[in-house]
Coordinates of C-alpha atoms in Angstrom, one line a residue:
M1 CA -10.0 36.4 9.7
L2 CA -13.0 36.4 8.4
G3 CA -12.4 32.5 6.9
H4 CA -11.5 31.8 10.5
I5 CA -14.9 32.8 12.5
V6 CA -16.8 31.0 9.2
F7 CA -14.9 27.9 9.5
R8 CA -15.5 28.0 13.7
K9 CA -19.5 28.3 13.1
V10 CA -19.3 25.1 10.1
Y11 CA -17.5 23.1 13.1
K12 CA -20.1 23.8 15.2
K13 CA -23.0 23.3 13.1
F14 CA -21.2 19.8 12.0
M15 CA -20.4 18.7 16.0
K16 CA -24.4 19.6 16.5
Q17 CA -24.8 16.0 14.1
E18 CA -22.2 14.2 15.0
G19 CA -24.5 11.9 16.1
K20 CA -26.1 11.3 12.7
I21 CA -22.7 11.8 10.6
G22 CA -20.5 10.0 13.0
L23 CA -17.3 12.6 13.3
S24 CA -17.0 12.9 16.7
V25 CA -13.7 11.7 18.0
E26 CA -15.5 8.9 20.3
G27 CA -17.3 8.1 17.6
I28 CA -13.9 7.6 15.5
K29 CA -12.6 5.1 17.8
Q30 CA -15.6 3.3 19.0
R31 CA -15.2 -0.4 18.5
S32 CA -16.8 -2.0 15.6
K33 CA -20.6 -3.5 16.5
I34 CA -20.6 -5.3 13.0
G35 CA -17.7 -7.4 13.9
T36 CA -17.2 -9.2 11.1
I37 CA -14.0 -7.7 9.9
A38 CA -12.2 -9.9 6.4
T39 CA -10.5 -7.0 4.5
A40 CA -8.1 -4.7 4.8
A41 CA -9.0 -3.6 1.1
F42 CA -10.6 -0.8 2.3
G43 CA -8.2 1.1 4.4
I44 CA -6.0 2.8 1.8
V45 CA -9.3 4.1 0.1
F46 CA -10.4 5.5 4.4
V47 CA -6.9 6.9 4.3
V48 CA -6.9 8.9 0.4
V49 CA -10.8 9.3 -0.4
V50 CA -12.6 9.1 2.6
I51 CA -10.8 11.4 4.4
I52 CA -11.0 14.1 1.4
G53 CA -15.0 13.3 1.4
L54 CA -15.1 14.5 5.0
Y55 CA -13.0 17.2 4.5
L56 CA -15.4 18.5 1.2
S57 CA -18.7 17.5 3.1
F58 CA -17.5 20.0 5.6
K59 CA -17.8 22.8 3.0
G60 CA -21.4 21.2 2.1
A61 CA -22.8 22.1 5.1
V62 CA -22.7 25.4 4.1
G63 CA -22.6 25.0 0.3
I64 CA -20.0 26.5 -0.5
I65 CA -18.4 24.1 -3.5
G66 CA -16.9 25.2 -6.1
S67 CA -14.8 28.7 -6.5
I68 CA -14.0 28.9 -3.4
G69 CA -12.6 25.4 -2.9
G70 CA -8.6 26.2 -2.8
G71 CA -9.2 29.0 0.0
I72 CA -11.9 27.2 2.8
T73 CA -9.4 24.4 2.4
N74 CA -6.7 26.2 4.0
G75 CA -9.3 27.7 6.3
I76 CA -10.2 24.7 7.9
V77 CA -6.8 22.5 8.2
S78 CA -5.1 26.1 9.4
V79 CA -8.3 26.2 12.2
F80 CA -9.2 23.1 13.2
G81 CA -6.6 20.7 12.3
E82 CA -3.1 19.7 13.6
N83 CA 0.4 18.6 12.8
I84 CA 0.1 15.2 12.0
A85 CA 3.0 12.8 12.8
T86 CA 6.1 12.2 10.3
D87 CA 9.1 10.2 10.1
T88 CA 12.0 11.9 8.9
E89 CA 11.1 12.0 5.1
G90 CA 7.8 13.4 5.8
R91 CA 5.7 10.3 5.5
T92 CA 2.3 9.6 7.7
N93 CA 2.7 5.5 7.8
I94 CA -0.3 4.1 8.7
L95 CA -0.5 0.4 9.8
V96 CA -4.0 -1.1 8.1
V97 CA -4.8 -4.5 8.8
G98 CA -8.6 -6.2 8.4
V99 CA -9.5 -9.6 10.9
G100 CA -12.2 -12.3 10.7
G101 CA -14.5 -10.8 13.9
G102 CA -17.4 -12.2 15.2
D103 CA -18.2 -15.6 14.4
H104 CA -15.6 -16.8 12.0
D105 CA -12.2 -19.1 13.5
G106 CA -10.2 -17.1 15.0
P107 CA -11.7 -13.9 14.4
N108 CA -8.7 -11.4 15.5
L109 CA -7.0 -13.0 13.2
T110 CA -5.3 -9.6 10.6
D111 CA -5.9 -11.5 7.5
S112 CA -5.4 -8.6 5.7
I113 CA -2.0 -6.6 6.0
M114 CA -0.9 -3.4 4.4
V115 CA 1.3 -0.3 6.0
A116 CA -0.7 2.8 3.4
S117 CA 1.8 6.0 3.3
I118 CA 1.3 9.5 2.1
N119 CA 4.1 11.9 1.4
Q120 CA 3.6 15.4 2.4
R121 CA 6.8 16.8 0.5
T122 CA 5.6 15.1 -3.0
G123 CA 2.4 14.8 -2.5
S124 CA 2.2 11.2 -3.3
A125 CA 1.6 8.0 -1.7
A126 CA 2.3 4.1 -1.5
M127 CA 0.4 1.0 -0.3
L128 CA 3.0 -2.6 1.1
S129 CA 1.0 -5.0 1.9
I130 CA 2.5 -8.2 3.9
P131 CA 1.5 -11.9 3.3
R132 CA -0.6 -13.5 6.6
D133 CA 1.6 -16.4 5.7
L134 CA 4.8 -14.2 6.8
Y135 CA 6.9 -16.2 9.1
V136 CA 7.7 -13.8 11.8
T137 CA 9.4 -14.6 16.1
A138 CA 7.3 -11.4 17.5
P139 CA 8.5 -9.6 20.7
K140 CA 6.4 -11.0 23.6
V141 CA 4.2 -13.4 21.2
G142 CA 7.3 -15.7 19.8
K143 CA 6.9 -17.7 16.5
T144 CA 3.9 -17.3 14.4
K145 CA 3.1 -16.2 11.1
I146 CA 2.1 -12.5 11.2
N147 CA -1.9 -12.5 10.8
G148 CA -1.6 -14.0 14.6
V149 CA 0.7 -12.0 16.8
Y150 CA -2.0 -8.7 17.1
D151 CA -4.3 -12.3 18.3
A152 CA -1.8 -13.6 20.7
A153 CA -1.0 -10.2 21.5
L154 CA -5.1 -9.3 22.2
K155 CA -5.3 -12.2 24.6
R156 CA -2.3 -11.5 26.5
Q157 CA -2.9 -8.0 26.7
Q158 CA -6.7 -9.4 28.1
A159 CA -5.6 -12.2 30.1
A160 CA -3.0 -9.2 32.3
T161 CA -6.3 -7.2 32.6
N162 CA -8.6 -9.5 33.3
S163 CA -10.9 -8.1 30.5
N164 CA -11.7 -12.1 29.0
T165 CA -15.1 -10.8 28.8
D166 CA -15.2 -7.8 26.6
V167 CA -12.3 -5.9 24.3
S168 CA -11.6 -2.9 25.8
L169 CA -9.9 0.0 23.3
A170 CA -7.0 0.2 25.5
D171 CA -6.5 -3.7 24.9
E172 CA -7.1 -3.6 21.3
E173 CA -4.6 -0.3 21.2
E174 CA -2.1 -2.4 23.5
A175 CA -2.4 -5.6 21.2
M176 CA -2.1 -3.4 18.1
A177 CA 1.0 -2.1 18.7
S178 CA 2.9 -5.2 19.1
L179 CA 1.9 -5.4 15.3
R180 CA 2.5 -2.2 14.4
E181 CA 6.7 -2.7 16.2
L182 CA 6.6 -6.1 13.9
A183 CA 6.1 -4.2 10.9
E184 CA 8.2 -1.3 11.5
E185 CA 11.0 -4.3 12.0
I186 CA 9.9 -6.0 8.3
T187 CA 9.3 -2.8 6.3
G188 CA 12.9 -0.6 7.9
V189 CA 10.0 2.3 8.2
E190 CA 8.3 4.2 11.6
I191 CA 4.5 4.0 11.2
Q192 CA 2.7 6.3 12.8
Y193 CA -0.9 5.8 12.9
Y194 CA -3.5 2.0 12.5
M195 CA -6.1 1.2 11.4
K196 CA -8.6 -2.0 12.0
I197 CA -11.1 -2.6 9.5
D198 CA -15.1 -3.6 8.6
F199 CA -15.8 -5.2 5.8
Q200 CA -19.1 -4.0 6.1
G201 CA -18.1 -0.2 5.4
F202 CA -16.4 -1.2 2.3
V203 CA -19.5 -3.3 0.8
E204 CA -21.5 -0.1 1.6
V205 CA -19.5 2.4 0.0
V206 CA -18.8 0.5 -3.8
D207 CA -22.7 0.1 -3.3
L208 CA -22.7 3.7 -3.0
V209 CA -20.6 4.6 -6.0
G210 CA -22.8 2.4 -8.3
G211 CA -20.3 -0.3 -8.1
I212 CA -16.9 -0.4 -9.4
E213 CA -15.2 -1.6 -12.7
V214 CA -12.2 -4.1 -12.5
D215 CA -9.8 -6.3 -14.7
V216 CA -10.2 -9.8 -14.1
P217 CA -6.7 -10.8 -15.5
E218 CA -7.5 -14.4 -15.8
N219 CA -11.1 -17.3 -14.6
L220 CA -11.4 -16.4 -10.9
I221 CA -13.4 -20.4 -9.3
D222 CA -12.8 -20.7 -5.0
R223 CA -15.8 -23.2 -4.5
E224 CA -14.7 -23.4 -0.8
Y225 CA -15.4 -19.8 -0.3
P226 CA -17.3 -19.0 3.4
N227 CA -20.1 -18.7 3.2
E228 CA -23.7 -18.9 6.0
T229 CA -24.8 -22.2 4.6
E230 CA -24.7 -25.9 5.6
T231 CA -21.7 -27.1 4.9
G232 CA -20.4 -23.5 5.7
Y233 CA -18.9 -22.7 2.0
T234 CA -20.1 -22.1 -1.7
T235 CA -18.5 -21.4 -5.1
F236 CA -16.9 -18.2 -6.1
Y237 CA -16.5 -17.6 -9.7
L238 CA -15.9 -14.1 -12.2
K239 CA -14.8 -14.2 -15.7
K240 CA -11.9 -13.7 -17.1
G241 CA -12.4 -9.8 -18.4
L242 CA -14.1 -5.8 -17.6
Q243 CA -16.5 -6.5 -15.3
T244 CA -18.6 -4.1 -13.1
L245 CA -18.9 -5.3 -9.6
D246 CA -21.0 -4.3 -6.5
G247 CA -19.9 -4.4 -3.1
K248 CA -20.9 -8.0 -2.3
T249 CA -18.9 -9.5 -5.3
A250 CA -16.0 -7.0 -5.1
L251 CA -15.8 -8.4 -1.0
Q252 CA -15.6 -12.3 -2.4
Y253 CA -13.4 -10.9 -5.3
A254 CA -11.3 -9.9 -2.5
R255 CA -11.3 -12.0 0.1
S256 CA -11.5 -15.6 -2.2
R257 CA -8.0 -17.3 -1.5
H258 CA -8.9 -21.1 -1.7
S259 CA -7.5 -20.9 -5.5
T260 CA -4.8 -18.8 -6.1
S261 CA -2.3 -17.2 -3.6
D262 CA -2.1 -15.6 -0.8
Y263 CA 0.1 -13.2 -2.9
A264 CA -2.4 -13.0 -6.2
R265 CA -4.7 -11.8 -3.1
S266 CA -3.2 -8.7 -2.2
E267 CA -2.7 -7.8 -5.7
R268 CA -6.9 -8.0 -6.1
Q269 CA -7.1 -6.2 -2.9
Q270 CA -4.9 -3.0 -4.6
Q271 CA -6.3 -3.5 -7.9
L272 CA -9.7 -3.3 -6.1
I273 CA -8.8 -0.6 -4.6
K274 CA -7.6 1.7 -7.5
S275 CA -10.7 0.9 -8.9
L276 CA -12.6 2.1 -5.6
L277 CA -10.5 5.1 -5.7
E278 CA -11.2 5.9 -9.7
K279 CA -14.8 5.6 -8.8
V280 CA -15.4 8.2 -6.4
I281 CA -13.1 10.8 -7.9
S282 CA -14.3 10.7 -11.2
K283 CA -17.6 10.2 -10.4
G284 CA -18.2 13.6 -8.8
V285 CA -18.9 11.5 -5.0
L286 CA -16.8 13.8 -3.3
T287 CA -18.6 16.8 -4.4
D288 CA -22.3 15.5 -3.3
P289 CA -23.0 16.4 0.6
T290 CA -25.2 13.7 0.8
K291 CA -23.0 11.0 -0.7
L292 CA -20.2 11.9 2.6
R293 CA -22.0 12.0 4.8
R294 CA -23.1 8.5 4.2
M295 CA -19.7 7.2 2.8
Y296 CA -18.2 8.8 6.4
L297 CA -20.8 7.1 8.8
S298 CA -20.0 4.1 7.3
I299 CA -16.3 3.8 7.4
S300 CA -16.7 5.5 10.5
S301 CA -19.4 2.6 12.5
N302 CA -16.8 0.3 10.7
V303 CA -13.4 1.2 11.4
T304 CA -11.1 1.6 14.8
T305 CA -8.0 3.6 14.4
D306 CA -5.7 5.7 16.9
L307 CA -6.5 8.9 14.7
N308 CA -7.8 11.9 16.0
W309 CA -11.1 13.8 14.5
R310 CA -8.2 17.1 14.2
E311 CA -5.5 14.6 12.6
I312 CA -7.9 13.3 10.0
V313 CA -8.9 17.0 8.9
S314 CA -5.2 17.6 8.9
I315 CA -4.5 14.5 6.5
A316 CA -7.4 16.2 4.2
G317 CA -5.1 19.5 3.5
I318 CA -2.4 16.8 2.1
A319 CA -4.6 13.7 0.4
K320 CA -6.9 16.3 -1.5
D321 CA -3.7 17.2 -3.6
L322 CA -2.3 13.8 -4.3
Q323 CA -2.3 13.2 -7.9
R324 CA -3.5 9.4 -9.0
E325 CA -0.1 8.9 -11.4
K326 CA 2.1 9.3 -8.3
I327 CA 0.3 6.4 -5.8
A328 CA 2.3 3.3 -6.1
T329 CA 1.2 -0.3 -5.3
A330 CA 3.1 -3.4 -3.7
V331 CA 3.0 -7.1 -2.6
L332 CA 5.8 -8.5 -1.1
H333 CA 5.8 -12.2 -2.4
D334 CA 8.1 -15.0 -3.4
D335 CA 8.4 -14.6 -7.2
V336 CA 12.2 -12.6 -8.3
T337 CA 11.4 -11.4 -11.1
K338 CA 8.9 -9.2 -10.5
I339 CA 9.1 -5.9 -8.0
G340 CA 8.7 -6.8 -4.2
G341 CA 10.2 -10.5 -4.9
F342 CA 12.1 -10.9 -1.3
L343 CA 10.2 -13.8 -0.2
Y344 CA 10.2 -18.0 0.0
T345 CA 8.0 -20.8 0.5
P346 CA 11.1 -23.2 2.9
N347 CA 10.2 -26.4 3.4
R348 CA 7.7 -27.8 5.5
E349 CA 9.1 -29.6 8.1
Y350 CA 10.6 -26.9 9.6
F351 CA 7.5 -26.1 10.0
G352 CA 5.2 -27.8 12.2
G353 CA 3.8 -28.7 8.2
A354 CA 2.7 -25.2 8.0
S355 CA 2.9 -23.8 4.8
V356 CA 4.5 -20.1 5.4
S357 CA 6.7 -17.5 3.7
I358 CA 9.7 -16.0 4.8
P359 CA 12.7 -13.5 3.2
N360 CA 15.3 -14.7 1.3
G361 CA 18.1 -15.0 3.5
A362 CA 15.9 -16.2 6.8
T363 CA 16.1 -19.2 8.0
A364 CA 14.1 -21.4 10.7
A365 CA 16.5 -20.6 13.5
N366 CA 16.3 -16.6 12.1
T367 CA 13.3 -15.8 10.6
N368 CA 13.9 -12.6 10.8
Y369 CA 15.9 -11.1 8.3
Y370 CA 14.4 -7.7 6.6
K371 CA 17.2 -6.7 5.3
D372 CA 16.2 -6.4 1.4
I373 CA 13.0 -6.2 2.5
Q374 CA 13.6 -2.8 4.0
Y375 CA 16.7 -1.3 1.9
F376 CA 13.4 -1.8 -1.4
A377 CA 10.7 -0.1 1.4
N378 CA 12.8 2.7 1.8
M379 CA 13.3 3.4 -1.7
Y380 CA 9.6 2.5 -2.4
F381 CA 7.9 4.8 0.6
T382 CA 10.2 7.8 -0.4
H383 CA 10.0 7.9 -4.4
P384 CA 6.3 6.4 -4.5
S385 CA 6.4 8.1 -8.3
F386 CA 8.9 6.5 -9.7
F387 CA 7.6 2.6 -8.4
S388 CA 3.7 3.8 -10.2
S389 CA 5.8 4.6 -13.4
P390 CA 9.1 2.7 -13.7
P391 CA 11.4 3.6 -16.5
K392 CA 12.3 1.3 -19.5
I393 CA 15.9 0.3 -19.2
L394 CA 18.9 -1.6 -21.0
L395 CA 21.9 -2.9 -19.1
L396 CA 24.7 -3.8 -21.4
N397 CA 27.4 -6.2 -20.0
G398 CA 30.5 -3.8 -20.7
T399 CA 33.0 -6.1 -18.1
K400 CA 36.0 -7.6 -19.2
L401 CA 38.6 -10.2 -17.4
N402 CA 41.9 -10.4 -19.4
G403 CA 40.6 -9.6 -22.4
K404 CA 37.2 -11.8 -22.1
R405 CA 33.5 -11.1 -21.6
V406 CA 32.0 -12.2 -17.8
S407 CA 29.3 -13.7 -18.6
G408 CA 26.0 -13.0 -16.8
V409 CA 27.1 -9.7 -15.1
A410 CA 24.1 -7.9 -17.0
G411 CA 21.2 -10.6 -16.5
G412 CA 22.3 -10.6 -12.9
A413 CA 21.5 -6.9 -12.4
S414 CA 18.6 -7.2 -13.9
A415 CA 17.4 -9.3 -11.8
L416 CA 17.8 -6.8 -8.7
F417 CA 16.3 -4.2 -11.0
S418 CA 13.3 -6.0 -11.5
K419 CA 12.4 -7.2 -7.7
F420 CA 13.8 -3.7 -6.2
T421 CA 12.3 -1.4 -9.2
G422 CA 9.7 -3.0 -10.5
A423 CA 11.4 -1.4 -14.1
S424 CA 11.1 -3.3 -18.0
V425 CA 14.4 -3.8 -18.0
D426 CA 16.5 -5.6 -21.1
A427 CA 20.1 -7.7 -20.7
Q428 CA 22.1 -7.7 -23.3
N429 CA 26.2 -7.7 -24.1
A430 CA 27.6 -4.5 -25.6
P431 CA 29.4 -4.4 -28.4
A432 CA 32.2 -7.1 -28.6
A433 CA 35.5 -3.8 -28.7
L434 CA 33.8 -2.3 -26.3
E435 CA 35.3 -1.9 -22.8
L436 CA 34.6 0.2 -19.6
E437 CA 36.4 0.3 -16.3
D438 CA 33.7 2.4 -15.0
T439 CA 29.4 1.8 -15.2
K440 CA 28.1 5.0 -17.1
V441 CA 24.5 5.4 -17.5
Y442 CA 23.0 7.6 -20.4
Y443 CA 19.8 9.1 -20.2
S444 CA 17.8 11.7 -22.7
T445 CA 15.8 14.2 -21.1
E446 CA 16.1 15.5 -18.1
E447 CA 12.6 13.8 -17.4
N448 CA 14.1 10.1 -17.5
K449 CA 17.4 11.6 -15.4
Q450 CA 14.8 12.1 -12.3
H451 CA 14.8 7.8 -12.6
L452 CA 19.0 8.0 -11.6
D453 CA 17.6 9.2 -7.6
V454 CA 16.5 6.1 -7.2
V455 CA 18.1 2.8 -9.6
S456 CA 21.2 4.6 -8.8
L457 CA 20.0 4.2 -4.9
F458 CA 21.7 0.4 -5.6
L459 CA 23.7 1.2 -9.1
P460 CA 26.0 3.8 -8.7
A461 CA 26.6 5.3 -12.4
Q462 CA 28.8 8.5 -14.1
A463 CA 25.3 9.7 -15.8
I464 CA 25.9 11.0 -19.2
R465 CA 23.1 13.1 -20.8
G466 CA 23.0 12.4 -25.0
V467 CA 25.6 10.9 -27.1
S468 CA 27.6 12.0 -30.2
A469 CA 27.1 10.1 -33.5
E470 CA 31.0 11.0 -33.8
T471 CA 31.6 8.8 -30.8
E472 CA 32.8 4.7 -30.9
Y473 CA 29.7 3.2 -30.9
G474 CA 27.6 6.4 -30.3
Q475 CA 25.5 5.8 -32.7
E476 CA 24.3 2.5 -31.7
L477 CA 24.3 3.8 -28.2
G478 CA 21.8 6.9 -29.7
Q479 CA 19.3 4.0 -31.2
Y480 CA 19.0 2.5 -27.6
L481 CA 17.9 6.2 -26.0
Q482 CA 15.5 6.1 -28.8
E483 CA 14.2 3.2 -27.2
Y484 CA 15.0 2.8 -23.6
D485 CA 14.9 5.6 -20.6
L486 CA 17.7 4.6 -19.4
V487 CA 20.9 2.8 -20.7
Y488 CA 23.1 1.3 -18.1
V489 CA 26.6 0.2 -19.7
I490 CA 27.7 -2.0 -16.7
G491 CA 32.2 -1.8 -15.9
N492 CA 34.7 -3.7 -14.5

């Protein structure tokens, strides 16, 4: 009871300062005044880090940080929080987008799109990026690249409400509903909330924590990076290797796309997110009330969302306990040998000359074929910890027909494993005399057995712990289990 009284006093104290630090619901829902929104790379940090920051800055307001932390957490959430919306799996899914804004061409094109998911039951989180060039058929909008859905829906809404000059929050929410509905169709998961991000918040927070370290995989040269110059472009160059990036450079790294693919751009954004998350957590930012207030002030003035203040406080109670090793990242792309490889680039002539992506199995006449993506997304968002650290797997072909080994079985299964799980997979034939009627999977520890919760969703098998050296081929299988987490012998 005493704790509840204290927290109410804290709440009142903070609400008196809402004009300074932007804690009111209306403050959170204000449309960005800066207007140049470029990337959603900051979205998950808002969800996972800044919500924690808001929560801990609450503690800092009355000088209580440290030993009583756990009680503070529970008290704040129980007094001020409210139940946040979830799907049937206990996941809260948030659509995070960034748009051009301001005076840019196509200011309302959502050039960065991702679904961020926090799983309350497992204490894990996942991010799935959807490429801007995915060609879709959207309700009330028609056929277009997915980055044009919000813009088209917004224009439609403004025309319907005769608000063609100023964009109201109601117009934005109605237009965002169209994009959210489409994102739900693509992923097959219910999306409860949305956030629209201004890049200025990303730049300010990166600078606030003293920059972030990023391991650049290869030299990046973009000679057409947009800039406020006479030509409208400048050259952006970043050297391969470990770099410490300030806010401006980190944003350029996130936005650059002319020298690499749209898929690579999404991967860089997620790399930045993880680096920023690591920096914020490891450098004590979340225990510094001054930095937290500055962080939240920056974000609240650069974000439009339908999360209200109480829902943010509730999410804090979940997000504060997220383990970094349980945060998974993935991108939908066109490489079938890697996780998320469910897209391909069709012939341009069927799409008015435009370079677009569509799902495997889709056609120009039927673009919205999302069966494989939905199957993957359900596994991915339900088991983020598996995808953040997938197992090492060996596939042995134990299939025979009329006494002869059927070729290609293990290789075909390997391709499925790669794009559905991201696991490290080797494939080869089983010992020549070995033939199994039913597929079996061998494991050596209970930890490795847990991987089967995911893998068995698309490759069922009889699970066996360990092998006896006396058993036929047991010695060979035993050696394999010393190197691999799971050893499959695929049967007839």
